[in-house]
């Protein structure tokens, strides 16, 4: 790795960590960087997943004020997230990627549209306030399992997808849902680190450069997200996620 490549990766990691904390989709920056440096697609995806995982963890730590009162909820969904992430990671390592890569842009765009039309969708689906605690708990399990599979298979956009889906289930301010999303991303990240470290084609030098940068960017981004008005945060996510979908489709 040349010096300019190391600087490019570190800078990309800073930006990606912040974007992941605020909106999700920061891997759209780091994944193409790794490919541009000559890594094959699967190796770049695996290396990227390991690199951004510490940033997810730092975002979750920085989101602690908005996680107050959500402890039981987190404990209930963590095992489901782990199982989903293991399924997704196994699919990436042991099956062809061509079919899933074809639908990824549309999944991310769907997530963006879910955020854009969140109020209308909630009106059609019924207010989360009308749900019984049991119904809400079941819906959360399903949502986090499916998002875990997605995140374990292809990292980019998983935060946007999770945020959009959980917003339809929980009657909570977006900042609190975003904090829960950060925990989800951290759990997926830790799970994929364990599996990819053992079985994936990891470029450890790139991880050593990217990981510290995503930690700094993730912690800073989460603190910024807490100060953004809810509508500003929502439309920031919509705009960035739409850009992610277009870029994924074009690449």
Short mmCIF file of C-alpha atoms in Angstrom, two decimals:
data_model
loop_
_atom_site.label_atom_id
_atom_site.label_comp_id
_atom_site.label_asym_id
_atom_site.label_seq_id
_atom_site.Cartn_x
_atom_site.Cartn_y
_atom_site.Cartn_z
CA UNK A 1 0.00 0.00 0.00
CA UNK A 2 1.38 3.38 -1.00
CA UNK A 3 1.27 6.39 1.31
CA UNK A 4 -1.37 8.23 -0.72
CA UNK A 5 -3.58 5.13 -0.64
CA UNK A 6 -3.30 4.99 3.14
CA UNK A 7 -4.29 8.67 3.42
CA UNK A 8 -7.21 8.12 1.03
CA UNK A 9 -8.43 5.13 3.04
CA UNK A 10 -8.12 6.98 6.36
CA UNK A 11 -10.00 10.01 5.02
CA UNK A 12 -12.66 7.79 3.51
CA UNK A 13 -13.00 5.98 6.82
CA UNK A 14 -13.56 9.24 8.72
CA UNK A 15 -16.33 10.30 6.34
CA UNK A 16 -17.89 6.83 6.18
CA UNK A 17 -17.98 6.48 9.97
CA UNK A 18 -19.80 9.78 10.30
CA UNK A 19 -22.26 8.98 7.52
CA UNK A 20 -23.01 5.55 9.01
CA UNK A 21 -23.83 7.16 12.36
CA UNK A 22 -26.07 9.86 10.87
CA UNK A 23 -27.73 8.22 7.88
CA UNK A 24 -26.18 4.86 6.99
CA UNK A 25 -24.55 3.97 3.70
CA UNK A 26 -20.98 5.02 4.49
CA UNK A 27 -19.72 1.77 2.99
CA UNK A 28 -20.51 3.26 -0.40
CA UNK A 29 -17.35 5.32 0.15
CA UNK A 30 -15.04 2.69 1.62
CA UNK A 31 -16.09 -0.27 -0.54
CA UNK A 32 -15.30 1.45 -3.88
CA UNK A 33 -12.02 2.72 -2.40
CA UNK A 34 -10.95 -0.83 -1.62
CA UNK A 35 -11.96 -2.02 -5.08
CA UNK A 36 -10.02 0.87 -6.64
CA UNK A 37 -6.95 -0.29 -4.71
CA UNK A 38 -7.18 -3.63 -6.50
CA UNK A 39 -9.07 -5.86 -4.07
CA UNK A 40 -11.52 -8.36 -5.66
CA UNK A 41 -15.20 -7.76 -4.93
CA UNK A 42 -15.67 -10.35 -2.18
CA UNK A 43 -12.36 -9.45 -0.52
CA UNK A 44 -13.27 -5.75 -0.63
CA UNK A 45 -16.70 -6.45 0.88
CA UNK A 46 -15.26 -8.61 3.67
CA UNK A 47 -12.43 -6.17 4.40
CA UNK A 48 -14.89 -3.28 4.43
CA UNK A 49 -17.23 -5.07 6.85
CA UNK A 50 -14.39 -5.63 9.32
CA UNK A 51 -13.15 -2.06 8.92
CA UNK A 52 -16.46 -0.30 9.62
CA UNK A 53 -17.48 -2.55 12.55
CA UNK A 54 -15.52 -0.53 15.16
CA UNK A 55 -17.18 2.63 13.85
CA UNK A 56 -20.60 1.10 14.43
CA UNK A 57 -19.59 0.27 17.99
CA UNK A 58 -18.39 3.82 18.67
CA UNK A 59 -21.66 5.20 17.25
CA UNK A 60 -23.63 2.96 19.61
CA UNK A 61 -21.58 4.19 22.58
CA UNK A 62 -22.13 7.82 21.57
CA UNK A 63 -25.89 7.15 21.29
CA UNK A 64 -26.25 6.05 24.93
CA UNK A 65 -28.41 9.03 26.00
CA UNK A 66 -31.04 8.00 23.43
CA UNK A 67 -30.88 4.35 24.51
CA UNK A 68 -32.13 5.08 28.02
CA UNK A 69 -35.22 2.94 28.67
CA UNK A 70 -34.52 0.61 25.73
CA UNK A 71 -32.39 -1.94 27.58
CA UNK A 72 -34.96 -4.76 27.58
CA UNK A 73 -35.77 -4.10 23.94
CA UNK A 74 -32.09 -4.36 22.99
CA UNK A 75 -31.55 -7.57 24.93
CA UNK A 76 -34.58 -9.12 23.24
CA UNK A 77 -33.44 -8.44 19.67
CA UNK A 78 -29.67 -9.01 19.92
CA UNK A 79 -29.88 -12.84 19.53
CA UNK A 80 -32.15 -12.40 16.50
CA UNK A 81 -29.72 -9.93 14.92
CA UNK A 82 -26.83 -12.35 15.49
CA UNK A 83 -28.68 -15.22 13.81
CA UNK A 84 -29.66 -13.03 10.86
CA UNK A 85 -26.12 -11.71 10.43
CA UNK A 86 -24.69 -15.24 10.55
CA UNK A 87 -27.12 -16.33 7.83
CA UNK A 88 -26.23 -13.36 5.64
CA UNK A 89 -22.48 -13.74 6.14
CA UNK A 90 -22.68 -17.44 5.30
CA UNK A 91 -24.56 -16.62 2.10
CA UNK A 92 -21.82 -14.20 1.07
CA UNK A 93 -19.00 -16.64 1.75
CA UNK A 94 -20.55 -19.78 0.30
CA UNK A 95 -22.92 -18.70 -2.53
CA UNK A 96 -22.67 -16.60 -5.73
CA UNK A 97 -23.27 -12.88 -5.24
CA UNK A 98 -24.62 -12.03 -8.70
CA UNK A 99 -28.35 -12.27 -7.93
CA UNK A 100 -28.21 -10.31 -4.70
CA UNK A 101 -25.96 -7.63 -6.19
CA UNK A 102 -28.63 -7.09 -8.85
CA UNK A 103 -31.33 -6.29 -6.27
CA UNK A 104 -29.23 -4.37 -3.71
CA UNK A 105 -29.79 -0.91 -5.33
CA UNK A 106 -33.55 -1.47 -5.29
CA UNK A 107 -33.48 -2.56 -1.64
CA UNK A 108 -31.64 0.61 -0.65
CA UNK A 109 -33.99 2.76 -2.75
CA UNK A 110 -36.97 1.04 -1.11
CA UNK A 111 -35.54 1.94 2.29
CA UNK A 112 -35.13 5.56 1.21
CA UNK A 113 -38.72 5.73 0.00
CA UNK A 114 -39.92 4.16 3.25
CA UNK A 115 -38.25 7.01 5.11
CA UNK A 116 -39.56 9.66 2.69
CA UNK A 117 -43.17 8.45 2.95
CA UNK A 118 -42.94 7.30 6.54
CA UNK A 119 -46.00 9.20 7.74
CA UNK A 120 -48.19 7.96 4.88
CA UNK A 121 -47.02 4.38 5.37
CA UNK A 122 -47.73 4.61 9.08
CA UNK A 123 -51.23 5.84 8.29
CA UNK A 124 -51.81 2.89 5.95
CA UNK A 125 -50.27 0.34 8.30
CA UNK A 126 -51.89 1.75 11.39
CA UNK A 127 -50.19 3.67 14.14
CA UNK A 128 -47.63 1.77 16.25
CA UNK A 129 -49.58 3.18 19.19
CA UNK A 130 -52.38 0.75 18.27
CA UNK A 131 -50.08 -2.28 18.53
CA UNK A 132 -50.06 -4.48 21.59
CA UNK A 133 -46.64 -4.95 23.24
CA UNK A 134 -46.60 -8.56 22.02
CA UNK A 135 -47.34 -7.56 18.41
CA UNK A 136 -44.63 -4.90 18.50
CA UNK A 137 -42.12 -7.38 19.92
CA UNK A 138 -42.86 -9.93 17.17
CA UNK A 139 -42.61 -7.29 14.45
CA UNK A 140 -39.25 -6.13 15.81
CA UNK A 141 -37.92 -9.70 15.78
CA UNK A 142 -38.92 -10.15 12.12
CA UNK A 143 -37.52 -6.76 11.07
CA UNK A 144 -34.18 -7.22 12.82
CA UNK A 145 -33.74 -10.76 11.51
CA UNK A 146 -34.30 -9.71 7.89
CA UNK A 147 -32.12 -6.62 8.27
CA UNK A 148 -29.47 -8.79 9.92
CA UNK A 149 -29.44 -11.12 6.91
CA UNK A 150 -29.09 -8.12 4.60
CA UNK A 151 -26.32 -6.56 6.70
CA UNK A 152 -24.40 -9.81 6.99
CA UNK A 153 -24.51 -10.27 3.23
CA UNK A 154 -23.94 -6.75 1.94
CA UNK A 155 -23.05 -3.99 4.38
CA UNK A 156 -23.96 -0.88 2.38
CA UNK A 157 -27.40 0.51 3.15
CA UNK A 158 -28.22 -1.84 6.03
CA UNK A 159 -28.54 1.05 8.48
CA UNK A 160 -30.96 2.92 6.22
CA UNK A 161 -33.05 -0.20 5.72
CA UNK A 162 -33.17 -0.95 9.46
CA UNK A 163 -34.01 2.64 10.36
CA UNK A 164 -36.84 2.79 7.84
CA UNK A 165 -38.34 -0.55 8.86
CA UNK A 166 -38.10 -0.02 12.62
CA UNK A 167 -39.66 3.44 12.22
CA UNK A 168 -42.85 1.72 11.04
CA UNK A 169 -42.93 -0.52 14.11
CA UNK A 170 -41.96 1.74 17.00
CA UNK A 171 -43.75 4.89 18.13
CA UNK A 172 -40.54 6.63 19.17
CA UNK A 173 -38.65 9.80 18.14
CA UNK A 174 -36.34 9.19 15.21
CA UNK A 175 -33.25 9.88 17.33
CA UNK A 176 -34.13 7.01 19.67
CA UNK A 177 -34.78 4.70 16.74
CA UNK A 178 -31.49 5.83 15.20
CA UNK A 179 -29.71 4.94 18.45
CA UNK A 180 -31.29 1.47 18.36
CA UNK A 181 -30.19 1.18 14.72
CA UNK A 182 -26.62 1.93 15.82
CA UNK A 183 -26.79 -0.97 18.27
CA UNK A 184 -28.13 -3.20 15.49
CA UNK A 185 -25.24 -2.19 13.21
CA UNK A 186 -22.71 -2.81 15.99
CA UNK A 187 -24.07 -6.32 16.61
CA UNK A 188 -24.01 -7.14 12.89
CA UNK A 189 -20.49 -5.75 12.70
CA UNK A 190 -19.20 -7.84 15.61
CA UNK A 191 -20.87 -10.98 14.23
CA UNK A 192 -19.41 -10.55 10.75
CA UNK A 193 -15.96 -9.80 12.20
CA UNK A 194 -15.93 -13.20 13.92
CA UNK A 195 -17.03 -15.11 10.82
CA UNK A 196 -15.04 -13.19 8.22
CA UNK A 197 -11.88 -13.28 10.34
CA UNK A 198 -12.02 -17.07 10.30
CA UNK A 199 -13.22 -17.74 6.75
CA UNK A 200 -13.06 -14.53 4.68
CA UNK A 201 -10.32 -13.17 2.38
CA UNK A 202 -9.39 -10.19 4.59
CA UNK A 203 -6.81 -7.53 3.70
CA UNK A 204 -5.63 -6.81 7.24
CA UNK A 205 -3.43 -3.85 6.30
CA UNK A 206 -6.46 -2.02 4.91
CA UNK A 207 -8.41 -2.88 8.07
CA UNK A 208 -5.60 -1.42 10.20
CA UNK A 209 -5.89 1.90 8.33
CA UNK A 210 -9.67 2.09 8.00
CA UNK A 211 -10.87 0.84 11.39
CA UNK A 212 -9.46 3.68 13.58
CA UNK A 213 -10.84 6.24 11.14
CA UNK A 214 -14.37 4.79 11.30
CA UNK A 215 -14.23 4.85 15.11
CA UNK A 216 -13.45 8.58 15.13
CA UNK A 217 -15.99 9.35 12.41
CA UNK A 218 -18.69 7.16 13.97
CA UNK A 219 -18.43 8.73 17.43
CA UNK A 220 -18.45 12.26 16.02
CA UNK A 221 -21.31 11.52 13.62
CA UNK A 222 -23.54 10.07 16.35
CA UNK A 223 -23.07 13.19 18.47
CA UNK A 224 -23.99 15.38 15.49
CA UNK A 225 -27.09 13.25 14.81
CA UNK A 226 -28.38 13.86 18.35
CA UNK A 227 -28.39 17.62 17.72
CA UNK A 228 -30.16 17.54 14.34
CA UNK A 229 -33.91 18.32 14.24
CA UNK A 230 -35.94 15.19 13.48
CA UNK A 231 -37.14 16.30 10.02
CA UNK A 232 -33.63 17.38 9.02
CA UNK A 233 -32.31 13.98 10.11
CA UNK A 234 -35.04 12.14 8.21
CA UNK A 235 -34.51 14.00 4.93
CA UNK A 236 -30.74 13.75 5.25
CA UNK A 237 -31.21 9.99 5.37
CA UNK A 238 -33.61 10.03 2.39
CA UNK A 239 -31.30 12.10 0.17
CA UNK A 240 -28.16 10.18 1.02
CA UNK A 241 -29.83 6.78 0.70
CA UNK A 242 -31.20 7.70 -2.72
CA UNK A 243 -27.68 8.62 -3.79
CA UNK A 244 -26.42 5.30 -2.43
CA UNK A 245 -29.03 3.40 -4.47
CA UNK A 246 -28.18 5.25 -7.68
CA UNK A 247 -24.45 4.74 -7.21
CA UNK A 248 -24.92 1.03 -6.49
CA UNK A 249 -27.06 0.66 -9.60
CA UNK A 250 -24.47 2.41 -11.78
CA UNK A 251 -21.61 0.31 -10.40
#
